[in-house]
Amino acid sequence: DYYPNETSGNLYRWKLAYEGPDDESFVEIDQSFVDLHMDNTNYQMTSNVKLIGDIELKHNTQFFNVRKHNLIFDGSGFTITLNYHKTNTTTATHYGLFKNQSACSWNNNANTSLTVVSSSDVGYNNVVLKNFKVFGKAAWTANNYGWITSYYFGLGSTLYLENIQVKGSNNNNTSALVGKNTSYRGVLIVRKCSFHGYIYKDGGGLLGVNTPYEGLLIMEESFSTGSADIGYVLSSQSHRGGNLVGSNTGTNSKVVIKNCYSSGYVGSQS
């Protein structure tokens, strides 16, 4: 990469003739846009997105579905609040803010489905998510899903996460940032991200299970202040959690972690 400081993905990569130049325009999103275009439904992200104000999502069906290579979601420093149903466990369960499985999906099922349709669905490449905060006000993550990305986000793809802060409580096999198998056999680059909350079972504060698997992981200048419950570790060696990374993070991958730390409690919560 001859442009290592290019945080928007490598816009200067070699391209095939039919690909043309990358789209550098942005769709601007605020609460009025969400109320009009994302009322209890997802947004098909075919262009770059920029937040121009804080937004609140009231349904777990409101997520961003990546539908094109080389896309950027720039939160401009604003906050995304997840204020789902407080008592209904089905509608309060969070399956990730971003999904990326529809580059090659059987019957196009990944276009609208809330959960993973197939582990073989391929994602779009070179996706950048940056500059926003997430507050899980009335929501909790589903098993294997992250606050930011879904389970099996971007099979074989490159994902950049930069300057993202998350407050919430994680579930089994989950992490603050990414769902299980995010960038599976791909590249995951994380810079200047943080998590503040509770970590359960096999989960990790920033990264979870197999993120990535047989790929490349680079994590820099990131931290966690959450507490990790390792009570399961003490009773069974099959469960492993951590304040920065979770069980099997970076399995069979090249891993580079620099200037990262955790100040949270690690131990049994009982």
Backbone as a ProteinNet text record, in pm:
[ID]
protein_1_A
[PRIMARY]
DYYPNETSGNLYRWKLAYEGPDDESFVEIDQSFVDLHMDNTNYQMTSNVKLIGDIELKHNTQFFNVRKHNLIFDGSGFTITLNYHKTNTTTATHYGLFKNQSACSWNNNANTSLTVVSSSDVGYNNVVLKNFKVFGKAAWTANNYGWITSYYFGLGSTLYLENIQVKGSNNNNTSALVGKNTSYRGVLIVRKCSFHGYIYKDGGGLLGVNTPYEGLLIMEESFSTGSADIGYVLSSQSHRGGNLVGSNTGTNSKVVIKNCYSSGYVGSQS
[TERTIARY]
86.1	0	89.9	91.9	177.2	115.5	-6.7	-74.4	-121.5	-27	-62.5	-147.1	-148	-227.1	-365.6	-402.2	-533.4	-638.5	-710.5	-806.7	-939.1	-959.4	-1083.6	-1075.1	-981.1	-956.7	-860.1	-799.8	-702.1	-773.9	-797.6	-868.4	-783.8	-654.1	-563.6	-523.4	-596.6	-564	-585.2	-516.5	-533.4	-673	-738.5	-876.1	-886.8	-985	-1019.9	-1086.5	-1082.7	-1133.2	-1279.7	-1360.2	-1504.6	-1541.7	-1447.9	-1481.7	-1500.3	-1422.4	-1435.4	-1386.3	-1394.8	-1347.3	-1441.1	-1386.8	-1469.9	-1561.6	-1681.8	-1777.9	-1738.5	-1705.3	-1663.2	-1774.2	-1897.2	-2010.1	-2069	-2145.1	-2201.5	-2351.8	-2425.3	-2564.4	-2563.6	-2625.8	-2626.8	-2749.1	-2723.9	-2831.5	-2842.2	-2965.6	-2996.5	-3123.7	-3181.7	-3298.6	-3418.9	-3437.1	-3550.6	-3536.6	-3413.8	-3389.9	-3423.6	-3380.4	-3408.4	-3558.6	-3630.8	-3775.5	-3848.5	-3796.6	-3863.2	-3824.2	-3696.3	-3647.6	-3610.9	-3604.2	-3563.3	-3665.8	-3790.4	-3894.6	-3917.2	-3857.2	-3869.7	-3814.1	-3716.6	-3654.6	-3508.2	-3432.6	-3290.6	-3266.5	-3144.6	-3105.9	-3005.6	-3038.2	-2949.7	-2840.7	-2722	-2612.3	-2535.7	-2573.5	-2508.5	-2419.4	-2418.5	-2332.8	-2268.2	-2166.2	-2106	-2209	-2194.7	-2290.2	-2216.5	-2275.7	-2221.8	-2334.5	-2314.8	-2412.4	-2395.1	-2507.5	-2503.4	-2574.9	-2597.7	-2659.6	-2672.4	-2699.7	-2725.4	-2851.5	-2854.1	-2973.4	-3008.5	-3138	-3187.3	-3261.3	-3223	-3289.1	-3377.3	-3504.1	-3601	-3639.3	-3587.4	-3617.9	-3488.9	-3474.9	-3352.7	-3349.2	-3457.6	-3459	-3398.9	-3361.6	-3300	-3147.4	-3093	-2948.1	-2903.9	-2772.6	-2717	-2661.6	-2712.6	-2672	-2577.6	-2451.2	-2350.7	-2380.6	-2391.1	-2429.8	-2334.1	-2210.5	-2117.1	-1975.7	-1876.7	-1737	-1696	-1592.7	-1526.9	-1620.4	-1700.3	-1792.9	-1739.3	-1780.8	-1740.9	-1865.7	-1867.8	-1968.1	-1892.9	-1917.2	-1849.7	-1952.4	-1937	-2032.6	-2010.8	-1903.3	-1875.2	-1875.1	-1849.3	-1843.8	-1977.6	-2086.3	-2219	-2247	-2357.4	-2393.5	-2513.8	-2504.4	-2616.9	-2668.1	-2790.1	-2850	-2945.5	-2929.6	-3016.6	-3117.1	-3239.4	-3344.6	-3458.9	-3433.1	-3529.7	-3633.3	-3718.5	-3821.7	-3756.2	-3800.9	-3733.1	-3767.8	-3881.2	-3923.4	-3933.5	-3947	-3958.7	-3819.6	-3780.2	-3644.5	-3617.5	-3721.6	-3703.5	-3670.6	-3748.7	-3730.2	-3618.2	-3572.6	-3463.1	-3326.7	-3324.1	-3197.5	-3134.6	-3005.8	-2934.3	-2848.7	-2857	-2785.7	-2677.8	-2630.9	-2526.5	-2581.2	-2508.7	-2549.7	-2524.4	-2425.4	-2386.3	-2382.3	-2435.3	-2432.9	-2367.6	-2290.3	-2220	-2206.8	-2313.7	-2312.9	-2377.1	-2410.1	-2492.8	-2417.2	-2281.6	-2207.3	-2233.3	-2247.9	-2282.6	-2366.3	-2498.1	-2588.9	-2691.4	-2714.6	-2811.1	-2950	-3007.1	-3140.5	-3152.5	-3037.5	-3035.7	-3098.2	-3094.4	-3158.3	-3092.6	-2963.4	-2891.5	-2926.7	-3003	-3033.7	-3117.2	-3210.4	-3303.4	-3309.2	-3251.5	-3262.8	-3191.6	-3255.2	-3198.2	-3081.3	-3091.1	-2987.7	-2913.2	-2809	-2728.1	-2810.1	-2805.9	-2876.8	-2786.4	-2663.9	-2569	-2427.4	-2345.4	-2207.1	-2122.4	-2180.5	-2107.9	-2135.3	-2225.1	-2255.7	-2135.7	-2091.9	-1970.6	-2002.7	-1911.8	-1933	-1860.5	-1897.5	-1829.5	-1697.4	-1600.6	-1464.4	-1437.4	-1338.5	-1285.9	-1391.9	-1440.3	-1544.2	-1481.9	-1516.7	-1464.1	-1579.9	-1571.4	-1668.2	-1591.2	-1628.5	-1544.1	-1620.7	-1562.2	-1600.9	-1744.1	-1780.5	-1912.2	-1911.8	-2015.6	-2035.3	-2163.8	-2166.5	-2286.3	-2320.5	-2447.2	-2494.7	-2610.6	-2588.4	-2693.8	-2785	-2873.3	-2959.3	-3060.3	-3128.4	-3226	-3209.8	-3099.6	-3069.2	-2958	-2949.4	-2835.2	-2804.2	-2679.2	-2637.9	-2680.9	-2718.9	-2748.8	-2619.1	-2628.4	-2510.4	-2444.5	-2313.6	-2231.2	-2237.2	-2313.5	-2325.4	-2257.9	-2201.7	-2137.8	-2227.1	-2188.8	-2264.3	-2249.4	-2132.6	-2108.1	-2137.2	-2074.2	-2096.1	-2168.8	-2231.8	-2309.4	-2220.4	-2279.5	-2214.9	-2178.7	-2056.1	-2005.8	-2010.3	-1981	-1971.5	-1850.8	-1872.2	-1762.4	-1672.9	-1730	-1649.5	-1545.6	-1416.7	-1308.4	-1279.1	-1332.3	-1318.6	-1225.2	-1194.8	-1115.3	-1207.5	-1195.9	-1279.5	-1190.4	-1215.4	-1144.5	-1240.8	-1202.1	-1278.8	-1190.2	-1239	-1155.5	-1238.3	-1187.4	-1247.1	-1394.5	-1419.2	-1554.1	-1555.7	-1654.1	-1669.9	-1804.7	-1803.7	-1925.5	-1948.5	-2075	-2117.1	-2235.6	-2222.1	-2329.5	-2281.9	-2368.1	-2334.5	-2333.4	-2226.1	-2210.5	-2271.8	-2300.5	-2354.1	-2248.7	-2285.8	-2193.7	-2131.7	-2000.3	-1926.9	-1928.3	-1960.5	-1971.5	-1861.3	-1854.3	-1760.7	-1823.2	-1758.3	-1811.6	-1818	-1715.5	-1705.5	-1765.9	-1721.6	-1753.1	-1818.7	-1898.4	-1957.7	-1860.9	-1898.7	-1815.7	-1787.1	-1662.7	-1619.1	-1625.5	-1621.5	-1609.6	-1476.5	-1479.7	-1361.3	-1295.8	-1377.9	-1331.1	-1248.1	-1121.6	-1025.7	-1010.1	-1012.4	-994.4	-900.3	-918.4	-832.6	-918.6	-879.4	-949.4	-849.4	-874.1	-785.8	-865.6	-819.9	-890.4	-797	-841.8	-760.3	-845.3	-795.6	-855.7	-1001.7	-1027.5	-1162.1	-1163.9	-1282	-1290.3	-1425.5	-1426.2	-1548	-1559.6	-1683.4	-1710.3	-1835	-1817.8	-1932.9	-1893.7	-1987.9	-1971.1	-1946	-1853.8	-1815.9	-1851.6	-1923	-1974.7	-1913.5	-1879.7	-1841.9	-1725.6	-1742.6	-1632.7	-1605.8	-1676.9	-1666.8	-1539	-1513.9	-1400.6	-1447.7	-1369.4	-1409.2	-1416.6	-1316.6	-1314.7	-1340.4	-1276.2	-1288.6	-1334.3	-1410.3	-1467.6	-1406.7	-1485.1	-1440	-1407.5	-1287.8	-1247	-1254.4	-1207.6	-1208.4	-1065.5	-1002.4	-1051.2	-1001.5	-1036.7	-988.3	-909.8	-785.9	-698	-689.6	-660.6	-650	-542	-566.7	-473.8	-550	-498.4	-556.7	-453.2	-489.8	-406.9	-493.1	-452.5	-526.8	-429.8	-460	-370.1	-447	-385.1	-437.2	-583.3	-618	-755.3	-755.7	-871	-874.2	-1015.2	-1020.4	-1146.3	-1145.1	-1259.5	-1272.8	-1379.6	-1423.3	-1527.8	-1474.9	-1565.9	-1529.2	-1562.2	-1472.2	-1490.3	-1519.9	-1629.3	-1667.2	-1595.1	-1493.3	-1422.2	-1460.4	-1577.4	-1624.5	-1638.1	-1675.9	-1689.1	-1552.6	-1450.6	-1315.7	-1274.9	-1309.3	-1268.5	-1338.1	-1459.9	-1534.9	-1523.6	-1486.1	-1476.4	-1375.5	-1277.3	-1173.3	-1224.4	-1349.9	-1404	-1447.7	-1446	-1491.4	-1376.1	-1351.2	-1240.3	-1282.8	-1276.3	-1309.5	-1193.6	-1202.9	-1095.8	-1144	-1071.6	-1113.6	-1082.1	-983.8	-953	-1000.3	-962.7	-1000.3	-1066.5	-1140.1	-1213.9	-1153.9	-1234.6	-1190.5	-1154	-1034.8	-988.8	-982	-969.9	-947.7	-818.1	-826.3	-708.3	-656.5	-745.4	-702.6	-635.7	-517.1	-441.6	-421.3	-412.2	-397.2	-265.7	-223.3	-115.3	-177.1	-124.9	-185.3	-82.2	-120.7	-37.9	-122.6	-86.9	-158.4	-56.8	-79.6	16.4	-56.1	3.8	-43.9	-190.9	-230	-366.5	-363.3	-473.4	-474.7	-617.6	-627.8	-756	-740	-836.7	-832.8	-947	-1018.4	-1134.9	-1101.4	-1202.1	-1189.4	-1199.2	-1114.9	-1121.5	-1138.2	-1250.7	-1272.6	-1417.7	-1449.1	-1586	-1676.3	-1796.6	-1894.6	-1984.2	-1966.7	-2051.3	-1991.6
-118.3	0	123.6	197.2	315.1	437.9	423.6	534	487.5	461.1	402.5	492.8	622.6	714.7	741.2	670.4	688.8	614.3	686.4	622.2	590.6	636.9	610.7	484.8	397.8	285.1	330.5	240.2	277.1	315.8	444.9	494.5	483.3	453.5	454.9	314.5	215	78.9	59.7	-38.2	-69.8	-124.2	-80.7	-121.2	-174.2	-259.6	-303	-187.5	-192.4	-80.4	-51.1	-156.3	-134.5	-80.1	-83.3	-40.6	110.1	186.7	331.5	389	520.4	584.8	557.1	563.7	547.5	668	642.4	748.7	819.3	947.5	1022	1112.6	1099.2	1176	1105.9	1181	1127.6	1154.6	1056	1076.6	1123.7	1238	1293.1	1243.1	1190.9	1128.8	1195.8	1233.1	1281.8	1211.2	1258.1	1187.6	1192.6	1303.1	1312.5	1213	1188.9	1089.3	950	920.2	789.9	767.6	868.9	856	836.1	895.4	887.2	762.6	728.1	621.6	491.5	494.8	374.7	338.6	370.3	340.3	189.3	127.1	-17.6	-99.7	-44.5	-118	-77.9	-153.9	-125.6	-28.7	25.6	116.2	45.7	34.2	-28.4	71.2	49.1	145.5	124.2	199.8	191.6	313.1	408.4	526.4	552.5	635.2	676.1	747.8	736.9	797	886.3	1001.4	1091	1134.4	1115.9	1165.7	1316.1	1386	1530.8	1567.2	1465.6	1487	1354.4	1360.8	1238.8	1170.1	1036.9	963	859.7	827.8	724.7	618.7	492.2	380.3	309.6	286.6	231.1	86.9	32	-106.2	-175.2	-304	-375	-405.6	-376	-390.2	-268.3	-167.8	-47.8	-64.2	-107.9	-124.4	-82.8	-75.9	-35	-158.2	-185.4	-302.6	-258.9	-297	-258.1	-327.1	-248.1	-302.1	-264.2	-226.8	-183.6	-187.5	-211.4	-205.2	-60.5	-43.7	86.2	192	154	249.1	300.5	423.2	489.1	528.8	496.5	551.3	639.8	770.8	868.5	929.1	896.4	945.4	1088	1151	1292.3	1323.3	1221.7	1242.4	1235.5	1207.4	1203.5	1067.9	1061.4	942.8	871.6	738.9	654.5	584.7	617.1	558.9	447.2	332.1	217.6	209.8	251.1	259.3	166.4	35.6	-64.4	-88.6	-188.8	-224.8	-268.4	-215.7	-239.4	-373.6	-432.7	-555.4	-675.2	-653.3	-764	-810.1	-931.2	-978.3	-999.9	-1020.3	-1040.5	-909.5	-807.5	-679.6	-595.9	-631	-556.4	-614.1	-727.3	-791.8	-723.7	-693.1	-618.4	-713.7	-699.5	-788.3	-715.6	-604.5	-528.8	-411.3	-299.1	-181	-196.5	-277.7	-292.3	-439.9	-468.5	-604.1	-599.9	-704.4	-707.3	-851.7	-901.3	-1038.7	-1053.5	-943.2	-952.2	-934.9	-937.6	-931.8	-1058.1	-1170	-1295.8	-1376.7	-1362.3	-1422.9	-1510.2	-1629.7	-1722.2	-1658.8	-1643.8	-1587	-1444.3	-1377.5	-1241.5	-1233.5	-1343.3	-1346.4	-1252.1	-1224	-1138.9	-991.5	-955.6	-814.2	-753.6	-830.9	-775.1	-852.4	-971.5	-1055.5	-993.5	-1003.3	-948	-1032	-1163.3	-1254.1	-1317	-1393.5	-1457.8	-1561.7	-1555.2	-1652.1	-1770.4	-1741.7	-1846.1	-1798.4	-1887.5	-1852.9	-1843.3	-1878.3	-1871.4	-1742.7	-1658.3	-1531.8	-1437.7	-1388.7	-1307.6	-1159.4	-1086.3	-943.8	-856.6	-728.6	-629.5	-588.8	-549.2	-525.7	-378.3	-355.4	-221.3	-127.7	-162.1	-84.4	-10.2	118.5	203.1	251.4	224	273.1	355.8	482.8	568.7	685.4	736.8	864.6	868.3	774	781.7	708.6	735.6	671.3	589.2	479	395.7	379.4	406.1	391.3	291.9	174.7	74.4	106.3	201.6	250.9	145.5	83.7	-21.8	-129.3	-201.7	-306.1	-392.9	-516.3	-602	-686.3	-723.6	-795.3	-941.5	-992	-1133.8	-1213.7	-1341.6	-1427.5	-1418.8	-1400.3	-1398.9	-1267.9	-1171.2	-1042.9	-932.1	-833.2	-719.3	-596.8	-494.6	-369.1	-303.6	-316.9	-250.4	-343.3	-458.9	-547.1	-675	-735.3	-857	-981.6	-1092.8	-1224	-1246.9	-1289.7	-1314.2	-1188.6	-1074.5	-951.1	-959.1	-941.5	-925	-1045.3	-1159.2	-1278.2	-1247.7	-1262.9	-1240.4	-1095.3	-1001.8	-860	-786.3	-661.5	-572.4	-471.2	-459.6	-368.1	-278	-145.6	-47.3	9	4.4	65.4	170.5	293.7	402.2	499.3	530.7	631.4	600.8	481	438.2	408.6	464.8	440.7	374	269	192.7	182.3	205.1	181.4	85.4	-28.7	-127.5	-253.9	-356.4	-485.5	-593.3	-674.3	-776.5	-909.1	-994.3	-1127	-1232	-1357.8	-1468	-1456.8	-1476.9	-1477	-1341.3	-1235.2	-1105.4	-1012.1	-896.4	-792.9	-657.6	-553.9	-419.8	-380.8	-419	-372.1	-469.4	-593.5	-681.6	-812.1	-869.1	-998.6	-1111.8	-1231	-1348	-1363.8	-1400.6	-1426.4	-1304.5	-1185.2	-1064.3	-1067.3	-1032	-1035.6	-1173.3	-1275.8	-1414.4	-1433	-1475	-1487.1	-1354.1	-1246.5	-1113.7	-1031.1	-899.1	-805.7	-717.5	-706	-620.8	-523.4	-393.1	-288.4	-200.5	-190.8	-118.1	-12.6	112.5	220.2	316.1	351.2	454.1	422.8	298.7	256.9	220.2	227.3	196.7	135.7	65.4	3.2	27.5	56.4	77.5	-3.7	-115.6	-198.4	-334.6	-427.5	-561.4	-664.1	-756.2	-858.4	-995.4	-1074.3	-1201.8	-1321.2	-1422.9	-1555.1	-1549.4	-1595	-1602.3	-1469.6	-1365.6	-1238.6	-1162.2	-1059.3	-970.7	-827.5	-743	-603.6	-534.2	-555.8	-490.8	-589.3	-705.3	-802.7	-937	-1011.6	-1137	-1259.5	-1364.2	-1495.2	-1493.4	-1544.6	-1559.8	-1428.9	-1321.9	-1193	-1139.7	-1161.4	-1248.2	-1391.5	-1478	-1615.5	-1633	-1681.4	-1698.9	-1570.7	-1459.9	-1330.9	-1244.7	-1113.2	-1016.4	-925.1	-911.7	-821.8	-718.6	-589.4	-479.6	-396.6	-386	-305.2	-211.5	-81	19.5	125.4	174.8	289.5	271.3	153.9	123.6	71.4	84.1	42.5	1.3	-62.8	-106.4	-76.2	-29.4	-8.4	-101.3	-199.1	-290.3	-398.5	-467.8	-580	-710.3	-808.8	-937.8	-1045.6	-1118.2	-1227.5	-1354.4	-1395.4	-1518	-1632.2	-1618.1	-1726	-1856.1	-1845.6	-1964.4	-2026.1	-1944	-1995.9	-2082.7	-2036.6	-2108	-2242.3	-2253.4	-2377.3	-2466.6	-2407.9	-2486.5	-2422	-2498	-2444.5	-2415.7	-2446.5	-2420.5	-2276	-2195.6	-2056.5	-1962.3	-1867	-1774.1	-1634.5	-1540.1	-1403.1	-1311	-1186.4	-1091.2	-949.5	-855.4	-715.9	-650.6	-701.4	-648.4	-742.9	-869.2	-966.5	-1087	-1164.2	-1277.7	-1410.9	-1513.5	-1649	-1661.3	-1711.8	-1740.6	-1617.9	-1500.5	-1382.6	-1400.4	-1379.2	-1389	-1530	-1629.6	-1768.5	-1786.5	-1844.7	-1870.7	-1744.4	-1631	-1502.7	-1436.5	-1340.6	-1252.9	-1143	-1124.9	-1031	-927.2	-800.2	-689.3	-603.8	-599.8	-517.5	-423.8	-291.6	-192.4	-82.5	-42.8	72.2	59.3	-57.9	-82.9	-121.8	-96.7	-131.8	-153.8	-212.4	-229.2	-191.6	-117.5	-79.1	-141.4	-235.9	-295.6	-414.6	-461.6	-576.8	-706	-804.3	-936.4	-1038.9	-1109.9	-1207.3	-1248.5	-1333.3	-1382.7	-1269.5	-1265.6	-1164.2	-1212.1	-1335	-1389.7	-1363.9
0	0	0	-107.4	-118.3	-51.1	1.7	67.6	205.9	298.7	428.5	515.5	488.9	570.2	512.9	408.6	345.3	426.3	514.1	603.8	535.6	413.9	342.4	257.9	288.8	200.2	91.5	22.9	-79.4	-208.6	-225.2	-343.1	-469	-451	-565	-609.9	-564.6	-604	-753.6	-809.2	-950.5	-974.9	-1082.7	-1111.6	-1253.8	-1274.8	-1408.9	-1482.7	-1614.5	-1695.1	-1668	-1645.2	-1631.5	-1492.9	-1395.7	-1261	-1250.2	-1325.3	-1320.4	-1188.6	-1172.3	-1049.3	-932.3	-810.9	-692.2	-674.9	-622.2	-596.3	-467	-474.7	-356.9	-303.4	-354.2	-302.7	-180	-98.6	25.2	32.7	85.9	124.5	269.1	297.5	432.3	508.4	629.6	707.4	844.1	880.1	1013.8	1062.2	1172.7	1227.7	1134.1	1064.6	972.1	857.3	811.5	707.1	760	882.5	943	955.3	1003.8	1022.2	890.1	784.1	654.5	576.6	575.8	487.2	559.4	692.8	766.7	874.3	850.8	948	955.5	1057.6	1079.8	963	892.5	781.8	768.5	691	673.8	558.5	553.3	445.6	355.6	227.3	130.4	91.9	141.9	130.8	0.7	-101.3	-232.2	-259.4	-165.8	-176.7	-41.9	-41.6	84.7	170.5	302.6	395.8	493.9	524.3	626	718.6	850	946.2	962.5	969.6	991.6	1122	1205.6	1335.7	1408.8	1539.3	1615.3	1562.2	1566.8	1526.2	1632.8	1640.7	1731.7	1651.5	1672.3	1605.7	1708.2	1671.5	1766.3	1735.4	1624.5	1586.2	1542.9	1577.1	1536.8	1387.4	1317.1	1171.5	1101.8	1178.5	1122.5	1125.2	1012.9	1002.1	862.5	841.4	712.7	642.3	523.3	446.2	334	344	244.9	112.3	3.3	-125.6	-238.6	-203.3	-306.2	-250.2	-337.4	-296.8	-266.6	-185.1	-161.9	-104.9	-4.5	57.3	190.8	224.4	348	426.5	554.5	646.5	744.6	736	820.5	916.9	1045.7	1144.2	1188.6	1144.5	1172.9	1322.4	1406.8	1550.6	1622	1550.2	1610.5	1676.9	1752.8	1830.6	1770.3	1762.8	1721.9	1846.9	1888.6	2008.4	1968.9	2031.6	2006.3	2119.9	2092.2	2193.4	2152.7	2162.9	2120.4	2230.1	2209	2305.6	2436.9	2548.4	2675.2	2739.2	2702.1	2770.2	2678	2548.4	2453.6	2411.2	2449.4	2423	2275	2196.3	2052.8	1982.5	2009.6	1941.1	2003.2	2123	2185.6	2150.1	2081.9	2046.7	1926	1938	1833.8	1749.9	1617	1525.4	1445.1	1495.8	1428.5	1349.9	1353	1276.9	1127.8	1093.3	953	915.1	796	742	604.8	573.8	444.8	398	334.8	285.6	148	84	-36.3	-166.9	-164.1	-290.3	-372.4	-303.5	-369.6	-272.3	-281.8	-185.6	-256.6	-202.7	-260.9	-264.6	-385.1	-403.2	-349.2	-330.7	-275.9	-137.1	-62.4	68.5	168.2	149.3	244.1	230.7	129.8	106.9	218.5	273.4	371.2	501.7	506.9	625.5	745.6	862.1	983.6	1034	1018.6	1066.7	949.4	980.6	877.4	802.6	670	586.9	557.2	515.6	482.2	514.1	569.4	599.6	473.6	358.7	231.2	155.2	204.7	137.7	145.5	31.2	21.6	38.4	102.6	124.5	24.1	22.3	-60.9	5.2	-77.7	-29	-3	83.7	107.4	165.6	284.7	352.9	470.4	484.8	591.9	679.1	809.4	907.1	1009.4	1027.5	1111.4	1174.2	1281.1	1342.3	1395.9	1482.9	1546	1679.7	1758.7	1887.8	1881.9	1956.9	1967.3	2115	2148.5	2285.6	2286.5	2348.9	2360.3	2476.8	2458.4	2566.4	2610	2515.8	2544.9	2438.3	2445.7	2347	2401.7	2354.5	2384.8	2262.9	2248.6	2128	2132.1	2015.1	2000.4	2006.4	2040.2	2036.3	1899	1897	1775.5	1697.1	1743	1671.8	1751.6	1681.9	1746.8	1742.3	1815.7	1809.3	1672.5	1611.6	1483.9	1366	1358.9	1244.7	1284.6	1185.8	1207	1204	1229.8	1218.1	1070.7	1043.9	908.3	820.5	878.4	799.5	707.1	577	482.2	464.5	430.6	403.6	295.8	328.8	233.7	202.8	281	247.1	342.8	307.3	391.6	458.1	591.2	668.9	753.4	745.5	826	930.8	1058.4	1166.6	1233	1239.2	1292.2	1375	1494.5	1582	1611	1665.1	1702.3	1851.9	1923.6	2066.5	2092.7	2175.5	2202.5	2352.2	2394.2	2532.1	2529	2598.3	2600.8	2667.9	2668.5	2728.9	2622.4	2620.9	2518.4	2561.2	2463.1	2487.7	2451.9	2448.7	2421.5	2282.2	2272.8	2145.1	2075.8	2145.3	2079.7	2127.3	2062.2	2103.2	2077.5	2126.6	2108.7	1961.7	1888	1750.6	1650.9	1650.7	1538.2	1582	1491.7	1515	1482.8	1521.7	1497.4	1348.2	1316	1177.8	1087.3	1144.1	1061.4	986	857.6	769.9	769.9	770.3	765.2	637.8	655.9	545.1	470.1	546.1	489.5	575.6	573.2	645.4	735	862.2	957.6	1017.9	997.9	1049.7	1145.6	1270.5	1375.9	1433.2	1433.4	1487.9	1571	1688.5	1774.5	1808.7	1850.3	1889.1	2037.2	2100.4	2242.8	2277.9	2392.6	2443.8	2593.6	2638.9	2780.9	2815.5	2886.1	2918.9	2971.2	2967.9	3024.9	2914.2	2940.7	2842.4	2899.2	2823.3	2872.8	2800.1	2875.8	2826.4	2727.5	2601.8	2506	2435	2472.2	2401.2	2431.8	2351.8	2372	2379.2	2445.3	2457.3	2322.9	2238	2107.3	1993.7	1999.3	1890.7	1945.4	1864.5	1910	1844.3	1838.1	1792	1642.3	1607.9	1467.6	1388.9	1447.9	1377.1	1366.2	1250.3	1142.5	1161.2	1070.7	1066.1	936.7	947.6	830.9	747.9	816.4	747.7	810.2	813.4	870.6	965.3	1087.5	1186.7	1227.8	1217.7	1267.5	1361.9	1488.5	1585.4	1655.4	1652.5	1707.2	1785.5	1892.4	1968.6	2008.1	2058.5	2098.7	2242	2310.8	2450.7	2493.4	2610.2	2668.7	2817.6	2870.3	3014.1	3071.7	2993	3038.5	3129.2	3198.3	3283.9	3213.2	3223.5	3157.3	3260.7	3240.2	3329.7	3285.7	3360.6	3325.9	3419.2	3483.3	3568.4	3491.6	3364.5	3281.4	3253.8	3246.3	3224.9	3343.6	3462.4	3582.3	3595.2	3542	3555.6	3433.1	3319.8	3196.8	3103.6	3059.3	2971.8	2831.2	2803.6	2669.8	2653.6	2761.3	2753.6	2785.6	2694.5	2712.3	2667.6	2756.8	2722.6	2753.9	2710.5	2736.7	2719.1	2778.9	2771.4	2637.9	2565.7	2433.2	2323.6	2333.3	2230.7	2296.1	2216.4	2269.1	2229.9	2244.2	2213	2065.5	2038	1901.4	1810.6	1866.9	1782.4	1702.7	1572.1	1487.3	1466.1	1469.5	1449.5	1312.8	1311.8	1188.4	1105	1172.2	1103.7	1143.8	1063.2	1104.4	1189.2	1311.6	1406.4	1450.8	1439.4	1486.2	1579.3	1708.6	1806.1	1871	1857	1907.7	1985.1	2096.6	2173.7	2212.6	2260	2306.3	2453.5	2527	2668.5	2716.5	2836.2	2903	3048.8	3102.9	3244.2	3321.6	3260.5	3324.3	3411.3	3484.3	3573.9	3494.3	3527	3467.1	3579.3	3582.3	3687.6	3695.3	3789.6	3805.7	3854	3797.8	3835.2	3949.1	3992.6	4098.9	4236.8
[MASK]
++++++++++++++++++++++++++++++++++++++++++++++++++++++++++++++++++++++++++++++++++++++++++++++++++++++++++++++++++++++++++++++++++++++++++++++++++++++++++++++++++++++++++++++++++++++++++++++++++++++++++++++++++++++++++++++++++++++++++++++++++++++++++++++++++++++++++++++

